[in-house]
């Protein structure tokens, strides 16, 4: 086992070139995916989403159905639902028909204002939980604001179904085109096109997953990483559907054990498999975008108090630099690349500084930060004190901590020494003290 680990992790990726590097990266991603599954968090989140899906599927489809009805393509929702439940076997058709019956019974006039609000809330809660699961994968601790959540989630509900059915409609139109029919009659183009058409379901699912991976997490996801994760997850999704139908849904053991409840058990398992595949695809996209997290052991970011102080000062220095010289404000990802640190670390510092009223977000995407007030009014002593006291009062307050006179006197002397050394220096003084904050790379925050 140790020898296998040495083969996988013994060399840095940059020391390997060509096809061997690609193979090594794929093997490492497979290794960490298995490790993450064994860790259990992805499984728990997938199971949680199964429960939420059971509560939200009818309201979600009802809203989507009303939007699709406006475009005249609502009749295509039922075949798509049948296709989704096809791996469940004959009982899957019954489940799909029952869900469509529930959707048809949802009438806004009967629900009233309160019922409509509850309907929308149920759908938004599902999307909120999906975002929380994706944010966990991407190491993002901050959720979208209420306003962003409402606008973003509604766009998924309203625009997403239209995009999916538009893609399906365009594909069908192209395949039925007279010019395409003539091309199909010419060999070998006909055979190649027919083989390519077999890949269309995989590509459509992969494109849908790519859109989800780019849009749902509350961070910037690169198209290349999302596309790789989406295509792999799309292939897994189609393959697991076939395997589920052949090896699980067709088994008579479930019917013998659970009797009439067998279809419910199979439905829960099928939903769990789908959510797990979706989360695994997002995990793949994360490791493609941030290969520094590919390691033998799971990377858990912990900053010591000294490191947090230094990183906080470095972040404020760079934010102050760009503000002072009228340069574009820093984003989390850009600053993480500048400091050669994980985005997770920089994001935590920005959250800390934002809570302390030292930086504010700039409207737009991606989110950027500027000083909350003029840098000549931000004292370095106040900045350092804000970083040190950021988590105070959440569990144990200073008043509740048992007193010890010698220790208290030592703390007072230390704080007095810092205040005396820094004097009245401000963030502006720190910015001007830097030789340059232009093209030079800031020293890495390693201690």
Coordinates of C-alpha atoms in Angstrom, one line a residue:
X1 CA 0.0 0.0 0.0
X2 CA 2.8 2.4 0.8
X3 CA 4.4 1.7 -2.5
X4 CA 1.1 2.6 -4.3
X5 CA 0.9 5.8 -2.3
X6 CA 4.5 6.7 -3.3
X7 CA 3.7 6.1 -7.0
X8 CA 0.7 8.4 -6.7
X9 CA 2.1 11.1 -4.5
X10 CA 5.8 10.7 -4.8
X11 CA 6.3 13.4 -7.4
X12 CA 5.0 16.9 -8.0
X13 CA 2.8 17.2 -11.1
X14 CA 5.1 19.8 -12.6
X15 CA 7.9 17.2 -12.5
X16 CA 5.9 14.9 -14.8
X17 CA 5.0 15.8 -18.4
X18 CA 2.8 14.6 -21.3
X19 CA 0.3 11.8 -21.0
X20 CA 1.9 10.6 -17.7
X21 CA 0.9 13.9 -16.1
X22 CA -2.7 13.6 -17.3
X23 CA -2.9 10.0 -16.0
X24 CA -1.4 10.9 -12.7
X25 CA -3.8 13.8 -12.2
X26 CA -6.8 11.6 -13.1
X27 CA -5.6 8.9 -10.6
X28 CA -5.1 11.5 -7.9
X29 CA -8.6 13.0 -8.4
X30 CA -10.1 9.4 -8.2
X31 CA -8.1 8.9 -5.0
X32 CA -9.3 12.0 -3.3
X33 CA -12.9 11.4 -4.5
X34 CA -12.9 8.0 -2.8
X35 CA -11.4 9.6 0.3
X36 CA -14.0 12.3 0.4
X37 CA -16.8 9.7 0.0
X38 CA -15.3 7.8 2.9
X39 CA -15.2 11.0 4.9
X40 CA -19.0 10.9 4.8
X41 CA -20.0 14.6 4.4
X42 CA -20.9 14.3 0.8
X43 CA -23.1 11.3 1.6
X44 CA -24.9 13.2 4.4
X45 CA -25.6 16.2 2.1
X46 CA -26.9 14.0 -0.7
X47 CA -29.2 12.2 1.8
X48 CA -30.4 15.6 3.1
X49 CA -31.1 16.8 -0.4
X50 CA -33.2 13.6 -1.0
X51 CA -35.5 14.6 1.9
X52 CA -35.8 18.2 0.7
X53 CA -36.5 17.0 -2.9
X54 CA -39.5 14.9 -1.7
X55 CA -41.0 18.0 -0.2
X56 CA -40.1 20.4 -3.0
X57 CA -40.5 18.4 -6.2
X58 CA -44.1 19.2 -6.8
X59 CA -43.9 23.0 -6.1
X60 CA -40.7 23.1 -8.3
X61 CA -42.3 21.3 -11.2
X62 CA -45.5 23.4 -10.8
X63 CA -43.5 26.7 -11.2
X64 CA -41.5 25.3 -14.1
X65 CA -44.7 24.0 -15.7
X66 CA -46.3 27.4 -15.5
X67 CA -43.3 29.0 -17.2
X68 CA -43.1 26.3 -19.9
X69 CA -46.8 26.7 -20.5
X70 CA -46.2 30.3 -21.5
X71 CA -43.8 29.1 -24.2
X72 CA -46.1 26.4 -25.3
X73 CA -43.7 23.5 -24.5
X74 CA -45.3 22.3 -21.2
X75 CA -46.3 19.1 -22.8
X76 CA -42.6 18.1 -23.0
X77 CA -42.3 18.1 -19.3
X78 CA -44.1 14.8 -18.8
X79 CA -41.9 12.7 -21.2
X80 CA -38.8 14.2 -19.6
X81 CA -40.1 13.2 -16.2
X82 CA -40.8 9.7 -17.5
X83 CA -37.3 9.5 -18.8
X84 CA -35.9 10.5 -15.4
X85 CA -37.8 7.7 -13.6
X86 CA -37.2 5.1 -16.3
X87 CA -34.4 3.3 -14.3
X88 CA -37.1 2.5 -11.7
X89 CA -38.8 0.2 -14.2
X90 CA -42.6 -0.1 -14.7
X91 CA -43.3 1.5 -11.3
X92 CA -41.3 4.6 -12.4
X93 CA -44.0 5.4 -14.9
X94 CA -46.5 5.3 -12.1
X95 CA -44.4 7.6 -10.0
X96 CA -44.1 10.1 -12.8
X97 CA -47.9 10.0 -13.5
X98 CA -48.6 10.6 -9.9
X99 CA -46.3 13.6 -9.7
X100 CA -47.8 15.1 -12.8
X101 CA -51.2 14.6 -11.3
X102 CA -50.1 16.5 -8.2
X103 CA -48.6 19.3 -10.4
X104 CA -51.9 19.5 -12.4
X105 CA -53.8 20.0 -9.1
X106 CA -51.7 23.0 -8.1
X107 CA -53.9 26.0 -9.0
X108 CA -52.9 29.5 -7.9
X109 CA -56.5 30.6 -7.6
X110 CA -57.2 27.9 -5.1
X111 CA -54.0 28.3 -3.2
X112 CA -54.4 32.0 -2.5
X113 CA -51.7 34.5 -1.7
X114 CA -50.4 32.6 1.4
X115 CA -50.3 29.3 -0.4
X116 CA -48.4 30.9 -3.3
X117 CA -45.9 32.3 -0.9
X118 CA -45.4 28.9 0.7
X119 CA -45.1 27.3 -2.7
X120 CA -42.3 29.7 -3.7
X121 CA -40.6 29.4 -0.3
X122 CA -40.5 25.6 -0.7
X123 CA -38.8 25.9 -4.1
X124 CA -36.3 28.5 -2.8
X125 CA -35.5 26.4 0.3
X126 CA -34.6 23.5 -2.0
X127 CA -32.2 25.7 -4.1
X128 CA -30.8 27.2 -0.8
X129 CA -29.9 23.7 0.4
X130 CA -28.4 22.9 -3.0
X131 CA -26.3 26.0 -2.8
X132 CA -25.1 25.1 0.8
X133 CA -24.0 21.7 -0.5
X134 CA -22.1 23.2 -3.4
X135 CA -20.6 25.9 -1.2
X136 CA -19.3 23.1 1.1
X137 CA -17.6 21.4 -1.9
X138 CA -16.0 24.8 -2.9
X139 CA -14.9 25.7 0.6
X140 CA -17.2 28.8 0.6
X141 CA -18.5 29.7 4.0
X142 CA -20.7 32.6 3.1
X143 CA -24.1 32.2 1.4
X144 CA -25.7 34.7 -1.0
X145 CA -27.5 37.6 0.5
X146 CA -31.3 37.4 0.6
X147 CA -31.7 39.7 -2.4
X148 CA -29.1 37.8 -4.5
X149 CA -30.7 34.5 -3.4
X150 CA -34.2 35.6 -4.5
X151 CA -33.1 36.9 -7.9
X152 CA -30.6 34.1 -8.7
X153 CA -32.9 31.2 -7.6
X154 CA -35.9 32.5 -9.5
X155 CA -33.8 32.8 -12.6
X156 CA -32.9 29.1 -12.2
X157 CA -36.6 28.2 -11.9
X158 CA -37.8 30.4 -14.7
X159 CA -35.0 30.3 -17.2
X160 CA -33.5 26.9 -16.6
X161 CA -36.4 24.8 -17.9
X162 CA -36.7 27.0 -21.0
X163 CA -33.0 26.6 -21.8
X164 CA -33.2 22.8 -21.4
X165 CA -36.2 22.4 -23.6
X166 CA -34.8 24.9 -26.1
X167 CA -31.7 22.8 -26.4
X168 CA -33.8 19.6 -26.9
X169 CA -35.9 21.3 -29.5
X170 CA -33.0 22.7 -31.5
X171 CA -31.4 19.2 -31.5
X172 CA -34.7 17.6 -32.8
X173 CA -35.1 20.3 -35.4
X174 CA -31.5 19.9 -36.7
X175 CA -31.9 16.1 -36.9
X176 CA -35.2 16.4 -38.9
X177 CA -33.9 19.1 -41.2
X178 CA -34.1 18.1 -44.9
X179 CA -30.4 19.0 -45.4
X180 CA -29.5 16.8 -42.5
X181 CA -31.6 13.9 -43.9
X182 CA -29.7 14.1 -47.2
X183 CA -26.4 14.1 -45.3
X184 CA -27.5 11.0 -43.4
X185 CA -27.9 9.2 -46.7
X186 CA -24.2 9.7 -47.6
X187 CA -21.7 7.3 -46.1
X188 CA -19.7 7.5 -43.9
X189 CA -21.3 10.7 -42.7
X190 CA -24.6 9.0 -42.0
X191 CA -23.0 6.4 -39.6
X192 CA -20.9 9.1 -37.9
X193 CA -23.9 11.4 -37.4
X194 CA -26.0 8.5 -36.0
X195 CA -23.1 7.6 -33.6
X196 CA -22.8 11.2 -32.6
X197 CA -26.5 11.5 -32.0
X198 CA -26.1 8.7 -29.4
X199 CA -23.8 11.1 -27.5
X200 CA -26.4 13.9 -27.5
X201 CA -28.1 12.9 -24.2
X202 CA -24.7 12.8 -22.5
X203 CA -23.8 16.2 -23.9
X204 CA -27.1 17.8 -22.9
X205 CA -26.9 16.4 -19.4
X206 CA -23.2 17.5 -19.2
X207 CA -24.1 21.0 -20.4
X208 CA -26.9 21.3 -17.8
X209 CA -24.5 20.2 -15.1
X210 CA -21.9 22.6 -16.3
X211 CA -24.4 25.4 -16.0
X212 CA -25.3 24.3 -12.5
X213 CA -21.6 24.1 -11.4
X214 CA -20.9 27.6 -12.7
X215 CA -24.1 29.2 -11.4
X216 CA -25.0 27.7 -8.0
X217 CA -21.8 28.0 -5.9
X218 CA -21.3 31.4 -4.3
X219 CA -17.9 31.7 -5.9
X220 CA -16.4 32.1 -9.4
X221 CA -16.1 28.8 -11.2
X222 CA -14.1 28.7 -14.4
X223 CA -15.8 27.3 -17.5
X224 CA -13.1 24.7 -18.1
X225 CA -13.3 23.2 -14.7
X226 CA -17.1 23.3 -14.7
X227 CA -17.2 21.7 -18.2
X228 CA -14.9 18.8 -17.1
X229 CA -16.9 18.2 -14.0
X230 CA -20.2 18.5 -15.9
X231 CA -19.2 16.0 -18.7
X232 CA -17.9 13.5 -16.2
X233 CA -21.0 13.8 -14.0
X234 CA -23.2 13.6 -17.1
X235 CA -21.5 10.3 -18.2
X236 CA -21.8 8.9 -14.6
X237 CA -25.4 10.0 -14.4
X238 CA -26.4 8.2 -17.6
X239 CA -24.3 5.2 -16.8
X240 CA -25.6 4.8 -13.2
X241 CA -29.2 5.1 -14.6
X242 CA -28.5 2.1 -16.9
X243 CA -26.8 0.2 -14.0
X244 CA -29.6 1.0 -11.6
X245 CA -32.3 -0.3 -14.0
X246 CA -30.4 -3.5 -14.8
X247 CA -29.1 -4.5 -11.3
X248 CA -31.3 -2.8 -8.7
X249 CA -34.8 -1.9 -10.0
X250 CA -35.2 -5.2 -11.8
X251 CA -34.3 -7.2 -8.7
X252 CA -37.2 -9.0 -7.1
X253 CA -35.7 -8.9 -3.6
X254 CA -36.9 -5.4 -2.8
X255 CA -40.5 -6.4 -3.7
X256 CA -40.2 -9.5 -1.6
X257 CA -38.9 -7.6 1.4
X258 CA -40.8 -4.3 1.2
X259 CA -43.9 -5.4 -0.7
X260 CA -45.9 -2.3 -1.8
X261 CA -43.2 0.0 -0.2
X262 CA -40.6 -1.2 -2.6
X263 CA -41.1 1.6 -5.1
X264 CA -40.7 4.2 -2.4
X265 CA -37.4 2.6 -1.3
X266 CA -36.1 2.5 -4.9
X267 CA -37.2 6.1 -5.4
X268 CA -35.2 7.2 -2.3
X269 CA -32.1 5.3 -3.5
X270 CA -32.4 6.7 -7.0
X271 CA -32.7 10.3 -5.8
X272 CA -29.7 9.7 -3.5
X273 CA -27.6 8.3 -6.4
X274 CA -28.5 11.3 -8.5
X275 CA -27.6 13.9 -5.9
X276 CA -24.4 12.1 -5.1
X277 CA -23.3 12.1 -8.8
X278 CA -24.1 15.8 -9.0
X279 CA -22.0 16.6 -5.9
X280 CA -19.1 14.4 -7.2
X281 CA -19.1 16.3 -10.4
X282 CA -18.8 19.5 -8.5
X283 CA -16.0 18.0 -6.4
X284 CA -14.2 17.1 -9.7
X285 CA -14.6 20.7 -10.9
X286 CA -13.2 22.0 -7.7
X287 CA -10.0 19.8 -7.9
X288 CA -9.6 20.8 -11.5
X289 CA -9.7 24.5 -10.6
X290 CA -7.6 24.2 -7.4
X291 CA -5.1 21.3 -7.9
X292 CA -3.3 22.5 -4.8
X293 CA -6.0 20.7 -2.8
X294 CA -5.0 17.4 -4.4
X295 CA -3.1 15.7 -1.6
X296 CA -2.7 12.4 0.2
X297 CA -4.5 13.8 3.2
X298 CA -7.6 16.1 3.2
X299 CA -6.5 19.8 3.4
X300 CA -7.9 21.4 6.5
X301 CA -7.1 25.1 6.6
X302 CA -6.2 26.3 10.1
X303 CA -4.5 29.6 10.7
X304 CA -2.6 30.4 14.0
X305 CA -3.3 33.7 15.7
X306 CA 0.0 35.1 14.4
X307 CA -0.7 33.9 10.9
X308 CA -4.2 35.4 11.0
X309 CA -2.8 38.8 12.1
X310 CA -0.2 38.8 9.4
X311 CA -2.7 37.7 6.7
X312 CA -5.2 40.3 7.8
X313 CA -2.6 43.1 7.7
X314 CA -1.4 41.9 4.3
X315 CA -4.9 41.9 2.9
X316 CA -5.7 45.4 4.2
X317 CA -2.3 46.6 2.9
X318 CA -3.1 45.4 -0.6
X319 CA -6.7 46.6 -0.5
X320 CA -5.5 50.0 0.7
X321 CA -2.8 50.1 -2.1
X322 CA -5.3 49.6 -4.9
X323 CA -7.7 52.1 -3.3
X324 CA -5.0 54.7 -2.8
X325 CA -3.7 54.4 -6.4
X326 CA -7.2 54.2 -8.0
X327 CA -6.7 50.7 -9.2
X328 CA -9.5 48.1 -9.6
X329 CA -10.5 46.6 -6.2
X330 CA -9.3 43.2 -5.2
X331 CA -11.5 40.1 -5.5
X332 CA -11.0 37.1 -3.2
X333 CA -9.7 34.9 -6.0
X334 CA -7.3 37.5 -7.4
X335 CA -5.9 38.3 -4.0
X336 CA -5.5 34.5 -3.2
X337 CA -3.5 34.1 -6.4
X338 CA -1.3 37.2 -5.4
X339 CA -0.6 35.8 -2.0
X340 CA -0.4 32.2 -3.2
X341 CA -3.0 31.0 -0.7
X342 CA -6.2 29.1 -0.9
X343 CA -9.3 31.2 -1.7
X344 CA -10.8 29.8 1.5
X345 CA -8.2 31.6 3.7
X346 CA -8.6 34.9 2.0
X347 CA -12.4 34.6 2.1
X348 CA -12.3 34.1 5.9
X349 CA -10.1 37.2 6.4
X350 CA -12.4 39.3 4.2
X351 CA -15.4 38.1 6.2
X352 CA -13.6 39.0 9.4
X353 CA -12.6 42.5 8.1
X354 CA -16.1 43.0 6.8
X355 CA -17.7 42.2 10.2
X356 CA -15.3 44.6 11.9
X357 CA -16.3 47.4 9.5
X358 CA -12.9 47.7 7.8
X359 CA -13.9 46.7 4.2
X360 CA -17.1 46.8 2.2
X361 CA -18.2 44.9 -0.9
X362 CA -18.4 46.6 -4.2
X363 CA -21.6 45.8 -6.2
X364 CA -21.0 43.5 -9.1
X365 CA -19.7 40.1 -10.0
X366 CA -17.4 38.8 -8.9
X367 CA -17.5 40.5 -5.5
X368 CA -14.6 42.9 -4.8
X369 CA -13.6 44.9 -1.7
X370 CA -12.5 48.4 -0.9
X371 CA -11.7 50.1 2.5
X372 CA -14.9 51.0 4.5
X373 CA -13.5 54.5 5.1
X374 CA -10.6 56.6 4.0
X375 CA -7.3 54.8 4.7
X376 CA -5.8 57.8 6.6
X377 CA -8.5 57.3 9.3
X378 CA -7.8 53.6 9.8
X379 CA -5.3 53.3 12.6
X380 CA -3.0 50.3 12.5
X381 CA -3.6 49.7 16.2
X382 CA -7.4 49.6 15.6
X383 CA -6.8 47.2 12.6
X384 CA -4.7 44.9 14.7
X385 CA -7.1 45.0 17.6
X386 CA -10.0 44.2 15.3
X387 CA -8.3 41.1 13.9
X388 CA -7.4 39.9 17.4
X389 CA -10.8 40.5 18.9
X390 CA -12.8 39.2 15.9
X391 CA -14.2 36.0 17.6
X392 CA -14.5 37.4 21.1
X393 CA -17.9 37.2 22.8
X394 CA -19.2 34.3 20.7
X395 CA -18.6 31.6 23.4
X396 CA -16.7 33.1 26.3
X397 CA -16.6 36.8 27.0
X398 CA -13.7 38.6 28.6
X399 CA -15.9 39.4 31.6
X400 CA -16.6 35.7 32.2
X401 CA -13.0 34.6 31.9
X402 CA -11.5 34.0 35.4
X403 CA -9.2 36.9 36.4
X404 CA -5.5 36.5 37.1
X405 CA -3.8 39.8 38.1
X406 CA -0.2 38.9 36.8
X407 CA -1.6 37.8 33.4
X408 CA -3.9 40.8 33.2
X409 CA -1.0 43.2 33.9
X410 CA 1.1 41.4 31.3
X411 CA -1.6 41.8 28.7
X412 CA -1.9 45.5 29.4
X413 CA 1.8 46.0 29.1
X414 CA 1.8 44.1 25.8
X415 CA -1.0 46.2 24.4
X416 CA 0.6 49.4 25.6
X417 CA 3.9 48.4 23.9
X418 CA 2.1 47.8 20.6
X419 CA 0.3 51.1 20.9
X420 CA 3.5 52.9 21.8
X421 CA 5.4 51.3 18.9
X422 CA 2.8 52.0 16.3
X423 CA 1.8 55.4 17.6
X424 CA -0.7 57.1 15.4
X425 CA 0.3 55.2 12.2
X426 CA -2.5 54.6 9.8
X427 CA -3.1 52.3 6.8
X428 CA -2.1 55.1 4.6
X429 CA 1.3 55.2 6.2
X430 CA 1.7 51.5 5.7
X431 CA 0.8 51.9 2.0
X432 CA 3.3 54.6 1.5
X433 CA 5.9 52.7 3.4
X434 CA 5.8 49.9 0.8
X435 CA 8.4 50.3 -1.9
X436 CA 5.8 49.5 -4.6
X437 CA 2.4 48.0 -4.8
X438 CA 2.4 47.7 -8.5
X439 CA 3.8 44.8 -10.4
X440 CA 5.9 43.3 -7.6
X441 CA 4.7 40.1 -6.0
X442 CA 3.9 40.4 -2.3
X443 CA 6.0 38.1 -0.1
X444 CA 4.1 34.9 0.5
X445 CA 2.3 34.8 3.9
X446 CA 4.0 31.7 5.3
X447 CA 5.2 32.9 8.7

